[in-house]
Coordinates of C-alpha atoms and ligand atoms in Angstrom, one line a residue:
M1 CA 0.0 0.0 0.0
R2 CA 1.2 3.5 -0.8
S3 CA 0.8 6.6 1.3
N4 CA 0.1 9.1 -1.5
N5 CA -3.5 10.1 -0.6
A6 CA -4.1 13.6 -1.8
G7 CA -7.3 12.7 -3.6
I8 CA -8.4 14.5 -6.7
A9 CA -8.8 17.9 -5.3
D10 CA -8.6 20.2 -8.4
N11 CA -12.1 20.4 -9.7
H12 CA -11.2 22.3 -12.9
A13 CA -9.0 19.7 -14.6
P14 CA -10.9 17.2 -16.7
I15 CA -11.1 13.5 -16.2
L16 CA -10.6 11.0 -19.0
V17 CA -13.3 8.3 -19.1
T18 CA -12.9 5.2 -21.3
G19 CA -16.0 3.4 -22.4
G20 CA -18.2 6.3 -21.4
A21 CA -20.8 5.6 -24.1
G22 CA -21.7 2.2 -22.6
F23 CA -24.1 1.4 -19.8
I24 CA -22.2 2.3 -16.6
G25 CA -19.9 4.8 -18.4
S26 CA -22.8 6.9 -19.7
N27 CA -24.5 6.9 -16.3
F28 CA -21.2 8.0 -14.7
V29 CA -20.6 10.8 -17.2
L30 CA -24.2 12.1 -16.8
D31 CA -24.0 11.9 -13.1
W32 CA -20.5 13.6 -13.0
L33 CA -21.5 16.5 -15.2
A34 CA -24.8 17.0 -13.3
A35 CA -22.8 17.2 -10.1
G36 CA -20.6 19.9 -11.6
L37 CA -17.4 18.0 -11.0
G38 CA -15.6 19.4 -14.0
P39 CA -15.0 18.5 -17.7
V40 CA -15.1 15.0 -19.0
V41 CA -13.2 13.6 -22.1
N42 CA -14.9 10.4 -23.2
L43 CA -12.8 7.9 -25.2
D44 CA -15.0 5.2 -26.7
K45 CA -14.7 2.9 -29.7
L46 CA -18.4 2.7 -30.1
T47 CA -18.7 -1.1 -30.3
Y48 CA -22.2 -2.6 -30.5
A49 CA -22.4 -1.7 -26.7
G50 CA -21.5 2.0 -27.1
N51 CA -24.3 4.4 -27.9
P52 CA -23.6 8.2 -28.2
A53 CA -27.4 8.8 -27.9
N54 CA -27.0 8.0 -24.2
L55 CA -25.1 11.3 -23.9
A56 CA -27.2 13.4 -26.2
S57 CA -28.3 15.6 -23.3
V58 CA -24.6 16.7 -22.7
E59 CA -23.3 16.6 -26.3
A60 CA -23.4 20.4 -26.6
S61 CA -21.9 21.1 -23.1
P62 CA -18.5 22.8 -23.1
D63 CA -17.6 20.4 -20.3
Y64 CA -18.0 17.3 -22.5
T65 CA -15.7 16.1 -25.2
F66 CA -16.3 12.9 -27.1
V67 CA -13.4 11.1 -28.9
Q68 CA -14.2 8.0 -30.9
G69 CA -11.2 5.7 -30.6
D70 CA -9.7 2.5 -29.3
I71 CA -8.0 2.1 -25.9
C72 CA -5.5 -0.2 -27.7
D73 CA -4.3 2.8 -29.7
R74 CA -1.3 3.9 -27.6
A75 CA -0.6 7.0 -29.7
L76 CA -4.1 8.3 -29.4
V77 CA -4.3 7.7 -25.7
A78 CA -0.9 9.5 -25.2
R79 CA -2.1 12.4 -27.3
L80 CA -5.3 12.7 -25.3
L81 CA -3.4 12.7 -22.0
Q82 CA -1.0 15.4 -23.3
Q83 CA -3.8 17.5 -24.8
H84 CA -6.3 17.4 -21.9
R85 CA -4.0 16.8 -18.9
P86 CA -6.6 14.9 -16.9
R87 CA -6.5 14.6 -13.1
A88 CA -7.8 11.0 -13.4
I89 CA -8.5 8.2 -15.8
V90 CA -11.7 6.3 -15.1
H91 CA -11.5 3.1 -17.0
F92 CA -14.8 1.4 -18.0
A93 CA -14.0 0.4 -21.6
A94 CA -14.4 -3.4 -21.9
E95 CA -16.1 -6.2 -23.6
S96 CA -18.6 -7.0 -20.8
H97 CA -21.0 -9.8 -21.7
V98 CA -20.3 -13.3 -20.5
D99 CA -22.3 -15.1 -23.2
R100 CA -20.4 -13.2 -25.9
S101 CA -17.1 -14.1 -24.2
I102 CA -18.1 -17.8 -24.6
S103 CA -19.0 -17.5 -28.3
G104 CA -16.1 -15.2 -29.2
P105 CA -13.4 -14.6 -26.6
D106 CA -10.9 -12.8 -28.9
A107 CA -12.2 -9.3 -28.4
F108 CA -12.3 -9.8 -24.7
L109 CA -8.6 -10.5 -24.5
R110 CA -7.8 -7.7 -26.9
T111 CA -9.8 -4.9 -25.2
N112 CA -9.8 -6.0 -21.6
I113 CA -6.2 -7.2 -21.4
D114 CA -4.3 -5.5 -24.2
G115 CA -6.4 -2.3 -23.9
T116 CA -5.8 -2.0 -20.1
F117 CA -2.1 -2.7 -20.7
T118 CA -2.0 0.1 -23.3
L119 CA -3.8 2.5 -21.0
L120 CA -1.5 1.7 -18.1
Q121 CA 1.6 2.3 -20.1
A122 CA 0.3 5.6 -21.4
A123 CA -0.9 6.6 -18.0
R124 CA 2.5 5.8 -16.5
E125 CA 4.4 7.9 -19.0
Y126 CA 2.0 10.8 -18.4
Y127 CA 2.1 10.4 -14.6
D128 CA 5.9 10.2 -14.5
A129 CA 6.1 13.7 -16.1
L130 CA 3.7 15.3 -13.6
T131 CA 4.9 17.4 -10.7
G132 CA 3.4 19.0 -7.6
S133 CA -0.3 18.9 -6.9
E134 CA -1.1 17.5 -10.4
R135 CA 1.1 14.5 -9.6
D136 CA -0.2 14.2 -6.0
G137 CA -3.8 14.2 -7.1
F138 CA -3.6 12.0 -10.2
R139 CA -5.6 8.7 -10.1
F140 CA -6.2 5.7 -12.3
L141 CA -9.5 4.1 -11.4
H142 CA -9.9 0.6 -12.8
V143 CA -13.6 -0.4 -12.9
S144 CA -13.8 -4.2 -12.5
T145 CA -16.2 -6.9 -11.6
D146 CA -17.0 -9.4 -8.7
E147 CA -16.8 -12.2 -11.4
V148 CA -13.0 -12.3 -10.9
Y149 CA -13.6 -14.1 -7.6
G150 CA -15.5 -17.0 -9.2
T151 CA -18.5 -18.7 -7.8
L152 CA -19.9 -19.1 -4.3
A153 CA -21.8 -22.1 -2.6
P154 CA -25.1 -21.1 -1.0
D155 CA -23.6 -20.8 2.5
D156 CA -20.2 -19.3 1.6
P157 CA -19.4 -15.8 2.9
A158 CA -19.7 -13.0 0.4
F159 CA -16.6 -11.9 -1.6
H160 CA -14.3 -9.6 0.2
E161 CA -11.2 -7.8 -1.0
D162 CA -8.9 -10.7 0.0
T163 CA -11.0 -13.5 -1.6
P164 CA -8.6 -15.3 -4.0
Y165 CA -9.2 -14.8 -7.7
A166 CA -10.8 -17.8 -9.4
P167 CA -12.4 -16.5 -12.7
N168 CA -14.5 -19.0 -14.5
S169 CA -15.6 -17.4 -17.8
P170 CA -13.4 -15.9 -20.5
Y171 CA -14.9 -12.5 -19.6
A172 CA -14.0 -13.0 -15.9
A173 CA -10.5 -14.3 -16.8
S174 CA -9.9 -11.2 -19.0
K175 CA -11.0 -8.8 -16.2
A176 CA -9.0 -10.7 -13.6
S177 CA -5.9 -10.4 -15.9
S178 CA -6.5 -6.6 -16.2
D179 CA -6.8 -6.3 -12.4
H180 CA -3.5 -8.1 -12.0
L181 CA -1.9 -5.7 -14.5
V182 CA -3.2 -2.7 -12.6
R183 CA -1.9 -4.1 -9.3
A184 CA 1.5 -4.7 -10.8
W185 CA 1.6 -1.2 -12.2
V186 CA 1.0 0.2 -8.7
H187 CA 3.5 -2.1 -7.1
T188 CA 6.3 -1.9 -9.6
F189 CA 5.9 1.5 -11.2
G190 CA 4.1 3.5 -8.5
L191 CA 1.1 4.3 -10.7
P192 CA -1.5 5.7 -8.3
A193 CA -4.3 3.3 -9.3
I194 CA -7.3 2.0 -7.4
I195 CA -9.4 -1.0 -8.3
T196 CA -13.1 -1.4 -7.7
N197 CA -14.9 -4.8 -8.0
C198 CA -18.6 -4.4 -8.4
S199 CA -21.5 -6.8 -8.5
N200 CA -24.2 -6.9 -11.2
N201 CA -25.5 -3.4 -12.1
Y202 CA -28.9 -2.5 -13.5
G203 CA -30.6 0.7 -14.5
P204 CA -31.2 3.0 -17.4
Y205 CA -29.2 2.6 -20.7
Q206 CA -28.3 -1.1 -20.1
F207 CA -28.0 -2.9 -23.4
P208 CA -30.8 -5.5 -23.7
E209 CA -28.4 -8.5 -23.9
K210 CA -28.2 -8.5 -20.1
L211 CA -30.8 -10.2 -17.9
I212 CA -32.9 -7.3 -16.7
P213 CA -33.3 -5.2 -19.9
L214 CA -33.6 -8.3 -22.0
M215 CA -36.5 -9.6 -19.9
I216 CA -38.2 -6.2 -20.0
A217 CA -37.8 -5.9 -23.8
N218 CA -39.0 -9.5 -24.5
A219 CA -42.0 -9.2 -22.1
R220 CA -43.1 -6.0 -23.8
Q221 CA -43.3 -7.9 -27.0
G222 CA -44.8 -11.1 -25.7
K223 CA -41.6 -13.0 -26.5
P224 CA -40.4 -15.9 -24.3
L225 CA -38.4 -14.9 -21.2
P226 CA -35.3 -17.3 -21.5
V227 CA -34.3 -18.4 -18.0
Y228 CA -31.0 -20.3 -18.1
G229 CA -31.0 -23.7 -16.4
D230 CA -33.1 -23.8 -13.2
G231 CA -33.0 -20.0 -12.7
Q232 CA -31.7 -20.5 -9.1
Q233 CA -28.3 -18.7 -9.8
V234 CA -27.9 -15.8 -7.5
R235 CA -26.6 -12.3 -8.3
D236 CA -26.1 -9.3 -5.9
W237 CA -27.8 -6.4 -7.7
L238 CA -26.7 -2.8 -7.5
Y239 CA -28.5 0.2 -9.0
V240 CA -26.1 1.8 -11.5
I241 CA -26.3 5.3 -9.9
D242 CA -25.2 3.8 -6.6
H243 CA -22.2 2.3 -8.4
C244 CA -21.4 5.7 -10.0
R245 CA -21.5 7.4 -6.6
A246 CA -19.2 4.7 -5.2
L247 CA -16.7 5.4 -7.9
R248 CA -16.9 9.1 -7.2
T249 CA -16.3 8.4 -3.5
V250 CA -13.3 6.1 -4.3
L251 CA -11.8 8.8 -6.6
E252 CA -12.2 11.4 -3.9
R253 CA -11.1 9.5 -0.8
G254 CA -10.0 6.0 -1.8
R255 CA -6.5 4.9 -0.9
V256 CA -4.0 4.4 -3.7
G257 CA -3.2 0.7 -4.4
E258 CA -6.3 -0.5 -2.6
T259 CA -9.2 -2.6 -3.9
Y260 CA -12.8 -1.7 -2.9
N261 CA -15.7 -4.1 -3.4
V262 CA -19.0 -2.5 -4.4
G263 CA -22.3 -4.2 -4.0
G264 CA -25.9 -3.5 -3.1
G265 CA -26.5 -6.3 -0.6
N266 CA -29.4 -7.5 -2.8
Q267 CA -28.9 -11.2 -3.4
R268 CA -31.7 -12.5 -5.7
S269 CA -32.1 -15.6 -7.8
N270 CA -32.6 -15.0 -11.5
L271 CA -36.1 -16.4 -11.2
E272 CA -36.9 -14.0 -8.3
V273 CA -35.7 -11.1 -10.5
V274 CA -37.8 -12.2 -13.4
R275 CA -40.9 -12.7 -11.2
T276 CA -40.4 -9.2 -9.7
L277 CA -40.0 -7.7 -13.2
C278 CA -43.2 -9.5 -14.4
A279 CA -45.2 -8.2 -11.4
L280 CA -44.0 -4.7 -12.1
L281 CA -44.9 -4.9 -15.7
D282 CA -48.4 -6.3 -14.8
E283 CA -48.9 -3.3 -12.6
L284 CA -47.4 -0.6 -14.8
V285 CA -48.8 -1.8 -18.1
P286 CA -52.3 -2.9 -17.1
Q287 CA -53.5 -2.9 -20.7
S288 CA -50.8 -5.3 -21.9
K289 CA -52.2 -8.3 -23.7
F290 CA -49.3 -10.4 -22.4
R291 CA -50.4 -10.3 -18.7
P292 CA -49.6 -12.1 -16.6
H293 CA -46.1 -11.7 -17.9
I294 CA -44.8 -14.5 -15.8
E295 CA -46.4 -17.0 -18.2
L296 CA -43.8 -16.0 -20.8
V297 CA -41.0 -17.6 -18.7
Q298 CA -39.3 -20.4 -20.7
Y299 CA -36.5 -22.5 -19.1
V300 CA -33.7 -22.9 -21.6
T301 CA -30.4 -24.7 -21.8
D302 CA -28.0 -23.4 -19.2
R303 CA -24.9 -21.2 -19.9
P304 CA -21.7 -23.4 -20.0
G305 CA -19.7 -22.9 -16.8
H306 CA -22.5 -20.8 -15.3
D307 CA -21.4 -19.3 -11.9
R308 CA -24.0 -20.3 -9.3
R309 CA -23.8 -17.4 -6.9
Y310 CA -22.1 -14.0 -6.5
A311 CA -22.4 -11.9 -3.3
I312 CA -20.4 -8.8 -2.3
D313 CA -19.1 -7.8 1.1
A314 CA -18.9 -4.0 0.8
R315 CA -18.0 -3.3 4.4
K316 CA -14.6 -1.8 3.5
L317 CA -16.1 0.8 1.2
E318 CA -18.9 1.5 3.7
G319 CA -16.7 1.7 6.8
E320 CA -13.6 3.4 5.4
L321 CA -15.2 5.8 2.9
G322 CA -18.8 6.1 4.2
W323 CA -20.5 5.0 1.0
R324 CA -24.0 3.4 1.2
A325 CA -26.3 2.2 -1.6
Q326 CA -29.3 4.5 -1.6
E327 CA -31.7 2.3 -3.7
S328 CA -33.2 -0.9 -2.5
F329 CA -33.7 -3.5 -5.1
E330 CA -37.4 -2.8 -5.2
T331 CA -37.1 1.0 -5.6
G332 CA -34.2 0.6 -8.2
L333 CA -36.0 -2.0 -10.2
R334 CA -39.2 0.1 -10.3
K335 CA -37.2 3.1 -11.6
T336 CA -35.6 0.9 -14.1
V337 CA -38.8 -0.6 -15.5
E338 CA -40.3 2.9 -15.6
W339 CA -37.3 4.2 -17.5
Y340 CA -37.5 1.4 -20.1
L341 CA -41.2 1.9 -20.5
A342 CA -40.7 5.7 -21.0
N343 CA -37.8 5.1 -23.5
S344 CA -39.1 2.5 -25.9
G345 CA -37.5 4.5 -28.8
W346 CA -34.1 3.9 -27.2
V347 CA -34.8 0.2 -26.9
E348 CA -36.0 0.0 -30.5
N349 CA -32.9 1.8 -31.8
V350 CA -30.5 -0.5 -30.0
T351 CA -32.3 -3.7 -30.8
S352 CA -32.5 -3.2 -34.5
G353 CA -29.8 -4.6 -36.9
A354 CA -26.9 -6.5 -35.3
Y355 CA -28.8 -7.1 -32.1
Q356 CA -31.1 -9.5 -33.9
Q357 CA -28.1 -11.5 -35.1
W358 CA -26.9 -11.8 -31.5
V359 CA -30.3 -13.0 -30.3
A360 CA -30.4 -15.6 -33.0
Q361 CA -26.9 -16.8 -32.2
N362 CA -27.3 -16.9 -28.4
Y363 CA -30.8 -18.3 -28.1
S364 CA -31.7 -20.4 -31.2
G365 CA -29.3 -23.2 -30.1
R366 CA -30.8 -23.4 -26.6
K367 CA -33.5 -26.0 -26.2
A368 CA -36.7 -24.8 -24.4
H369 CA -37.6 -27.1 -21.4
A370 CA -41.0 -27.5 -19.8
T371 CA -39.5 -27.3 -16.3
A372 CA -36.5 -25.9 -14.4
E373 CA -35.4 -29.4 -13.6
A374 CA -35.3 -30.4 -17.3
A375 CA -33.3 -27.3 -18.2
R376 CA -30.6 -28.0 -15.7
Ligands
LIG1 P1 -20.8 -2.0 -21.7 O1 -20.5 -3.2 -22.5 O2 -22.2 -1.5 -21.6 O3 -19.9 -0.7 -22.3 C1 -18.6 -0.9 -22.7 C2 -18.2 0.4 -23.4 O4 -16.8 0.3 -23.8 C3 -19.0 0.6 -24.7 O5 -19.3 1.9 -24.8 C4 -17.9 0.2 -25.8 O6 -18.1 0.9 -27.0 C5 -16.6 0.6 -25.1 N1 -15.5 -0.1 -25.7 C6 -15.4 -1.5 -25.9 N2 -14.2 -1.8 -26.4 C7 -13.5 -0.6 -26.5 C8 -12.2 -0.3 -26.9 N3 -11.3 -1.2 -27.3 N4 -11.8 1.0 -26.8 C9 -12.7 2.0 -26.4 N5 -13.9 1.7 -26.0 C10 -14.3 0.4 -26.0 O7 -20.2 -2.2 -20.3 P2 -20.7 -1.8 -18.9 O8 -21.8 -2.7 -18.4 O9 -21.0 -0.3 -18.9 O10 -19.4 -2.0 -18.0 C11 -18.4 -1.0 -17.8 C12 -17.3 -1.6 -17.0 O11 -17.8 -2.0 -15.7 C13 -16.6 -2.8 -17.6 O12 -15.2 -2.7 -17.4 C14 -17.2 -4.0 -16.8 O13 -16.3 -5.0 -16.8 C15 -17.4 -3.3 -15.5 N6 -18.5 -3.9 -14.7 C16 -19.8 -4.1 -15.2 C17 -20.8 -4.6 -14.4 C18 -22.2 -4.7 -15.0 O14 -23.1 -5.3 -14.2 N7 -22.5 -4.2 -16.1 C19 -20.5 -4.9 -13.1 C20 -19.2 -4.8 -12.6 C21 -18.2 -4.2 -13.4
LIG2 P1 -26.1 -11.3 -17.2 O1 -27.0 -10.1 -17.2 O2 -25.6 -11.8 -18.5 O3 -24.9 -10.9 -16.2 P2 -23.7 -11.9 -15.6 O4 -23.6 -13.1 -16.4 O5 -22.5 -11.0 -15.8 O6 -24.1 -12.1 -14.1 O7 -26.8 -12.5 -16.5 C1 -27.3 -12.4 -15.1 C2 -27.8 -13.7 -14.8 O8 -29.0 -14.0 -15.6 C3 -26.8 -14.8 -15.1 O9 -27.0 -15.8 -14.0 C4 -27.3 -15.4 -16.4 C5 -28.8 -15.2 -16.3 N1 -29.5 -15.0 -17.7 C6 -30.6 -15.8 -18.0 O10 -31.0 -16.7 -17.2 N2 -31.1 -15.6 -19.2 C7 -30.7 -14.7 -20.1 O11 -31.2 -14.6 -21.2 C8 -29.5 -13.9 -19.7 C9 -29.0 -12.9 -20.7 C10 -29.0 -14.1 -18.5

């Protein structure tokens, strides 16, 4: 652990965000700008998961700069650092969907490992030339996942910062690799980095390949709700704005070289999540011809290597930095369903074109089963 702990005090220098056009990144950028915390430069390649429309409301702001580009492009990253002289890099850019990492792991290794390596090298070169308060305040915040810790049995204690890494999917392995690189760059080169490992997020702007927005989108159209295996896998859900606030807290007060676990303390089985979503849709769309939506559930062939349970112990972040999740799962999920209902145009835009190919690729090979037991 290192003692440099000046925090990012200078509110006028920009931050460089990577992957800011994705789900968490765009929520973070909107939240940051709304809080008046200073300019943001957003470097995003705009893969299928990146959507500049998420940031339409800040596009014209003098505090917002968008750069379309790849984090693997070292010259570009170096140029952006020299040009904008950010006080922090907040690194979201990644390939993030487990099912895609199973059908095509290459992009995960490239962006999540090589991309993080490229950023670390450029950040190191930039940091080494900083002096005074610019140097003391600089931070590299690496946004990672609880999936690096592997899977839990029903009675296992929740993941804490010292839980050994045991990634099971190509996605988790690539994120674990990136975490190890960040750790090494702190330890060996003195880069003032901090890692956060967060549980499953949900909320506005999440691409409908992930469980919650996929189920909402399918239910609205009367399509089957594909529950993998027996639906008893457990995830620990966190409303995305609570995650964004945790990241701000860590940037302001987190200790360099430390890891902070972020989680909502909302463990739910996938089936419970789908049931709650269906009940909310029954209530909020009383005229729907697909009520009761729960009848759309279809058990389908499980995901290979499917992790059974994730749970986060966030006591370090809560005790040391005073962060607390503000949304309960019930309030957060209601807000989320309301957002998707009010933004059906956004859903239509992102689910046209290439999305349909993904749905065909991921779901057409999965057999539908009459019961959860048969789908196991
Ligand atoms: P996302 O897939 O919605 O967005 C990823 C963004 O990164 C997209 O805008 C995409 O265009 C961009 N991107 C991808 N490759 C790039 C490259 N080579 N160069 C530049 N930009 C690139 O992901 P998300 O759900 O917002 O997750 C953001 C980060 O948070 C990821 O690092 C992920 O591992 C982590 N995380 C996500 C969750 C979750 O539940 N979604 C939970 C914990 C941690
Ligand atoms: P997902 O949103 O892909 O996040 P992660 O795999 O990173 O946890 O999936 C959340 C859970 O929902 C996971 O246990 C897999 C399950 N799931 C389904 O049952 N059906 C689906 O169609 C999807 C996308 C996920």
